[in-house]
GROMACS .gro file of C-alpha atoms in nm:
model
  195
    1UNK     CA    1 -10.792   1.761  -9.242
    2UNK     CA    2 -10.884   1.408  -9.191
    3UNK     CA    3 -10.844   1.339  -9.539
    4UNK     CA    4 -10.474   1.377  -9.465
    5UNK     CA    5 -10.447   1.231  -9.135
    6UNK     CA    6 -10.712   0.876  -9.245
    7UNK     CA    7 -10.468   0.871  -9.571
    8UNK     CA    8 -10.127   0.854  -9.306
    9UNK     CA    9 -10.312   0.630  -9.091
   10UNK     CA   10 -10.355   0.379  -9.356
   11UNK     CA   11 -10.033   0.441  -9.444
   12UNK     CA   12  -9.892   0.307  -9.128
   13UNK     CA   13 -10.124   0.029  -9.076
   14UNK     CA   14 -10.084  -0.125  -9.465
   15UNK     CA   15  -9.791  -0.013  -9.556
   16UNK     CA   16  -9.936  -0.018  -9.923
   17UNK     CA   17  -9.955   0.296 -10.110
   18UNK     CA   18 -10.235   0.080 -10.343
   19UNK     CA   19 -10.468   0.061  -9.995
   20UNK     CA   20 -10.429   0.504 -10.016
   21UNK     CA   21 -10.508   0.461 -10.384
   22UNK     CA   22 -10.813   0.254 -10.305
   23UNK     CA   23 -10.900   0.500 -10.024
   24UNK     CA   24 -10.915   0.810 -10.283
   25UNK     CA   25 -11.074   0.640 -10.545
   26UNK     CA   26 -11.351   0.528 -10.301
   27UNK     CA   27 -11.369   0.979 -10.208
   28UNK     CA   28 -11.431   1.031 -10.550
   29UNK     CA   29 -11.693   0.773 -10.696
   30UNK     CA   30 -11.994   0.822 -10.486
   31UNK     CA   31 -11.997   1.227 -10.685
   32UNK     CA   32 -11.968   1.062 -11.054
   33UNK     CA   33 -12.257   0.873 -10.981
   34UNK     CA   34 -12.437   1.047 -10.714
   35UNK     CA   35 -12.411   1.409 -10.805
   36UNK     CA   36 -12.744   1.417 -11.031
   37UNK     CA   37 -12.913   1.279 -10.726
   38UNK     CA   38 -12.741   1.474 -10.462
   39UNK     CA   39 -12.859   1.792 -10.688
   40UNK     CA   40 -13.191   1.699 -10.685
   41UNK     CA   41 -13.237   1.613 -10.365
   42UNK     CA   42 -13.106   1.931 -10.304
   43UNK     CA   43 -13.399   2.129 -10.462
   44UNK     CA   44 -13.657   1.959 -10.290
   45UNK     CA   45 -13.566   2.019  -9.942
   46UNK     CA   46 -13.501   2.352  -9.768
   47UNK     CA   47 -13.093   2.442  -9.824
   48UNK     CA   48 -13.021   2.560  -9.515
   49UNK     CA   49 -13.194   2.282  -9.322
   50UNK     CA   50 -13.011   2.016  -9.524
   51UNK     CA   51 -12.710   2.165  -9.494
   52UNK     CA   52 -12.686   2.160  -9.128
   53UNK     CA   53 -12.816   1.826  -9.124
   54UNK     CA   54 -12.578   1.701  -9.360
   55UNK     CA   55 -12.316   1.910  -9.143
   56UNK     CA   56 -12.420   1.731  -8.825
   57UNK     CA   57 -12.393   1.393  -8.972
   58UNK     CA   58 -12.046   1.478  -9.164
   59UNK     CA   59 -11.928   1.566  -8.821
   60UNK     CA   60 -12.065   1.252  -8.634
   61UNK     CA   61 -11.925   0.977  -8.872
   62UNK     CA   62 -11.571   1.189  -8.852
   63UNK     CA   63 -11.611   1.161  -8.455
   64UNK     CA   64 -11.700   0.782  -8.412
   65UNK     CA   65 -11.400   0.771  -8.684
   66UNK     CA   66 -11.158   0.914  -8.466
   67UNK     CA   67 -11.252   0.700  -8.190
   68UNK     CA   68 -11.293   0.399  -8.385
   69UNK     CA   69 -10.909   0.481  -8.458
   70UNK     CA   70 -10.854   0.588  -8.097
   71UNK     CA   71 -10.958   0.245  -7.965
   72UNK     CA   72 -10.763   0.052  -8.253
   73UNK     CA   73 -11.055  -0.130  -8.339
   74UNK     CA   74 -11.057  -0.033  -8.753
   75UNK     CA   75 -10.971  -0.257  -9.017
   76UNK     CA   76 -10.904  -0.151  -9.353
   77UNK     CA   77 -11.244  -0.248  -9.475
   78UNK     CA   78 -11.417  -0.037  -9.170
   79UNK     CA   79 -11.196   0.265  -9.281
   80UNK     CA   80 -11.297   0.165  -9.637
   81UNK     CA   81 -11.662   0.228  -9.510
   82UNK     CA   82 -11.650   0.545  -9.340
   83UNK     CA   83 -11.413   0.732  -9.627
   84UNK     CA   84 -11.769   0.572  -9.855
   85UNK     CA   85 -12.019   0.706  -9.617
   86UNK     CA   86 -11.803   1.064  -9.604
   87UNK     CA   87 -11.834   1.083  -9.974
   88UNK     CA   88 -12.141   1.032  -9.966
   89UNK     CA   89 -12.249   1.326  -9.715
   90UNK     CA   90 -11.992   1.563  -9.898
   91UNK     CA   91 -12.153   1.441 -10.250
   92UNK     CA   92 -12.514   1.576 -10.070
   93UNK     CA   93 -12.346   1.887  -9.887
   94UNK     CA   94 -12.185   2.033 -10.168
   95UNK     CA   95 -12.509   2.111 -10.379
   96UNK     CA   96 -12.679   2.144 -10.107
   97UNK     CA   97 -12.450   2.429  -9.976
   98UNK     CA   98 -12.441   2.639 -10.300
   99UNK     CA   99 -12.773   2.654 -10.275
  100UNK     CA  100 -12.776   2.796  -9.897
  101UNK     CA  101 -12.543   3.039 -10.026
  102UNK     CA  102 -12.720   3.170 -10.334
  103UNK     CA  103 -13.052   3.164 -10.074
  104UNK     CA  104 -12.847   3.423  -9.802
  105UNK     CA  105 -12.769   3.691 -10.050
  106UNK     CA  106 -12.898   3.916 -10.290
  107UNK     CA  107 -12.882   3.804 -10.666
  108UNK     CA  108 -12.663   4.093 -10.811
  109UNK     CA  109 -12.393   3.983 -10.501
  110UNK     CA  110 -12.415   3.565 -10.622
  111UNK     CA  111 -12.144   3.581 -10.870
  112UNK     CA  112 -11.894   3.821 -10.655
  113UNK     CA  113 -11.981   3.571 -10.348
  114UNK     CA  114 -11.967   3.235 -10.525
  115UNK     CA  115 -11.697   3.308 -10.641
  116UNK     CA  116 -11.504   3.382 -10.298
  117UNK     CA  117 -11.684   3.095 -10.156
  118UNK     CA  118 -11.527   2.891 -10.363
  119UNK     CA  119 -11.165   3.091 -10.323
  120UNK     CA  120 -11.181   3.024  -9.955
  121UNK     CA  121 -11.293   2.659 -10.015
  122UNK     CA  122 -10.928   2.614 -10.224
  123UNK     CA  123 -10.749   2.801  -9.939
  124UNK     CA  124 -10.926   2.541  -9.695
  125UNK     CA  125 -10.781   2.253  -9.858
  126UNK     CA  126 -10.457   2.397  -9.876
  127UNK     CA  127 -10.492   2.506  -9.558
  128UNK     CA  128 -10.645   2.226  -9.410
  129UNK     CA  129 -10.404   1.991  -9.588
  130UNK     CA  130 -10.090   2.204  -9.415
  131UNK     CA  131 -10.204   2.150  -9.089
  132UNK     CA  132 -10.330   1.813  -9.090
  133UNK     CA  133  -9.973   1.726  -9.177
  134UNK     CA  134  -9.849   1.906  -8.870
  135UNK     CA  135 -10.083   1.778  -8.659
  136UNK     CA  136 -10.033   1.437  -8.735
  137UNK     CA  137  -9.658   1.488  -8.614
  138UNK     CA  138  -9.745   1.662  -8.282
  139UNK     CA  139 -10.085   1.463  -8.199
  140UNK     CA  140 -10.234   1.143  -8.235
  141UNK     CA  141 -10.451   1.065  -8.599
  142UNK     CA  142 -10.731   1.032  -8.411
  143UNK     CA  143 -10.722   1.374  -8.262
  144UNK     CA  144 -10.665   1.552  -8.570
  145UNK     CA  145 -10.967   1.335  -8.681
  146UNK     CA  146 -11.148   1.418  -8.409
  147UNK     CA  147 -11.083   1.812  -8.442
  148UNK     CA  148 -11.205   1.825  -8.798
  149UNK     CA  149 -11.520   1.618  -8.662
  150UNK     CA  150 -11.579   1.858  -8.393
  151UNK     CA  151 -11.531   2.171  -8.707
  152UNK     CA  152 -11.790   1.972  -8.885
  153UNK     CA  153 -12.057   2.000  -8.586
  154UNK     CA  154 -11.973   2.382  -8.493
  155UNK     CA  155 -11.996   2.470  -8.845
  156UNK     CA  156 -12.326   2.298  -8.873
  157UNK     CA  157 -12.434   2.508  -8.567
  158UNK     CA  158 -12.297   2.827  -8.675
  159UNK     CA  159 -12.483   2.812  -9.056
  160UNK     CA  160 -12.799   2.812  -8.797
  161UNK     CA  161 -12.770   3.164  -8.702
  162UNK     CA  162 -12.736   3.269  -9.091
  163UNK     CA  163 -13.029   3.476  -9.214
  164UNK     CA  164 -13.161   3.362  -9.567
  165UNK     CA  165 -13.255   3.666  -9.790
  166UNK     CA  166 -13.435   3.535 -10.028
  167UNK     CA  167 -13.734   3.215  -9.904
  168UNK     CA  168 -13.611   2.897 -10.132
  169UNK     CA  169 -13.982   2.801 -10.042
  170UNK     CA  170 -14.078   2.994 -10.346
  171UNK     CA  171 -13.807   2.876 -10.566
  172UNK     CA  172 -13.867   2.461 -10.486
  173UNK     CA  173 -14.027   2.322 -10.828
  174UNK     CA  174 -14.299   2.114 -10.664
  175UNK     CA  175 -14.223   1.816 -10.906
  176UNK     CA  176 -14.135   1.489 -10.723
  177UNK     CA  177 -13.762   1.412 -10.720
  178UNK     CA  178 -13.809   1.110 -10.968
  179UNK     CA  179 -13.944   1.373 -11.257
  180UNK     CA  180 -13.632   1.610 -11.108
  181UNK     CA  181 -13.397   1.338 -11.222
  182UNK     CA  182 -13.562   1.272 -11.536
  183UNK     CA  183 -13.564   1.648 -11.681
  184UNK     CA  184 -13.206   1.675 -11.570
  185UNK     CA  185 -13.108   1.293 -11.802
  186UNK     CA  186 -13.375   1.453 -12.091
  187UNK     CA  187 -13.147   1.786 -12.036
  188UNK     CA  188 -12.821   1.600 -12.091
  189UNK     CA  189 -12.973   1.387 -12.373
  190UNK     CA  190 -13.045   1.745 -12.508
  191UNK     CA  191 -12.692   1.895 -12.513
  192UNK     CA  192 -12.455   1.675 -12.783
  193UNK     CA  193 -12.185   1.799 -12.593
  194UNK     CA  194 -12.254   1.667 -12.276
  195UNK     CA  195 -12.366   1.320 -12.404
   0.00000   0.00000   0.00000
């Protein structure tokens, strides 16, 4: 939702479609680059425990967002910053979150569940992206900002009461993370058509 609302929001205050170009370009680059690390970092530390965390923190930067906006004290640049930083957590939390998932059910129900997660993830967005735009009509953009910020922080505290079936203890590889990212660049190395 605050995708939508932070994108209308710039809108207003540039007036330049380029500055909601620059704004999606900056969601997108922190996962091409990050992703291998994000993935990684994901294996080493327990997946439900990072998600939350990275739930939490999501939620906080999308808070002190909406009141950063609520107080009219953003410039482009700080907007610039926090759409970076969300990246960021989302580029950690997605990995991160497939892993919780495959951790709180039994292996023959991954596929059938996966997949759905990811169904309801696409009916999110489109979801999401529907109401944010009728929000934004009725309320200010901070307060739709704020909403998803406060979704961000229940969700985090809801995925605390979810029972993991199998322990990802037993799973984590103990290598450290820097020999994690090197088998995964030997791995692409490996495969000509992912060079």
């Amino acid at each position: 939702m605050q995708q939508i609302a932070l994108y209308w929001y710039i809108y207003t205050l540039t007036g330049s479609p380029l500055s909601i170009g620059i704004m999606i370009a900056i969601y997108y680059l922190p996962s091409m680059g990050l992703s291998p690390f994000a993935g990684a970092l994901s294996d080493l530390i327990h997946p439900k425990r990072l998600t939350i965390i990275v739930n939490f923190f999501r939620g906080i930067a999308v808070l002190i967002l909406a009141l950063v906006i609520w107080f009219e004290v953003s410039s482009l640049y700080l907007l610039y910053l926090f759409q970076w930083i969300m990246a960021i957590l989302y580029t950690i939390y997605k990995p991160a979150s497939q892993r919780f998932i495959k951790h709180s059910f039994y292996r023959k129900e991954i596929p059938s569940i996966m997949a759905l997660s990811n169904s309801l993830e696409q009916v999110g967005y489109i979801l999401g992206t529907g109401l944010a735009g009728y929000l934004i009509t009725i309320l200010p953009v901070s307060i739709t900002i704020g909403l998803n910020g406060i979704s961000f922080v229940l969700t985090g505290l809801l995925f605390r009461y979810i029972s993991l079936v199998a322990n990802p203890e037993k799973t984590i590889n103990h290598h450290t993370y820097r020999s994690m990212i090197a088998e995964g660049i030997q791995y692409i190395k490996s495969k000509p058509d992912l060079k």
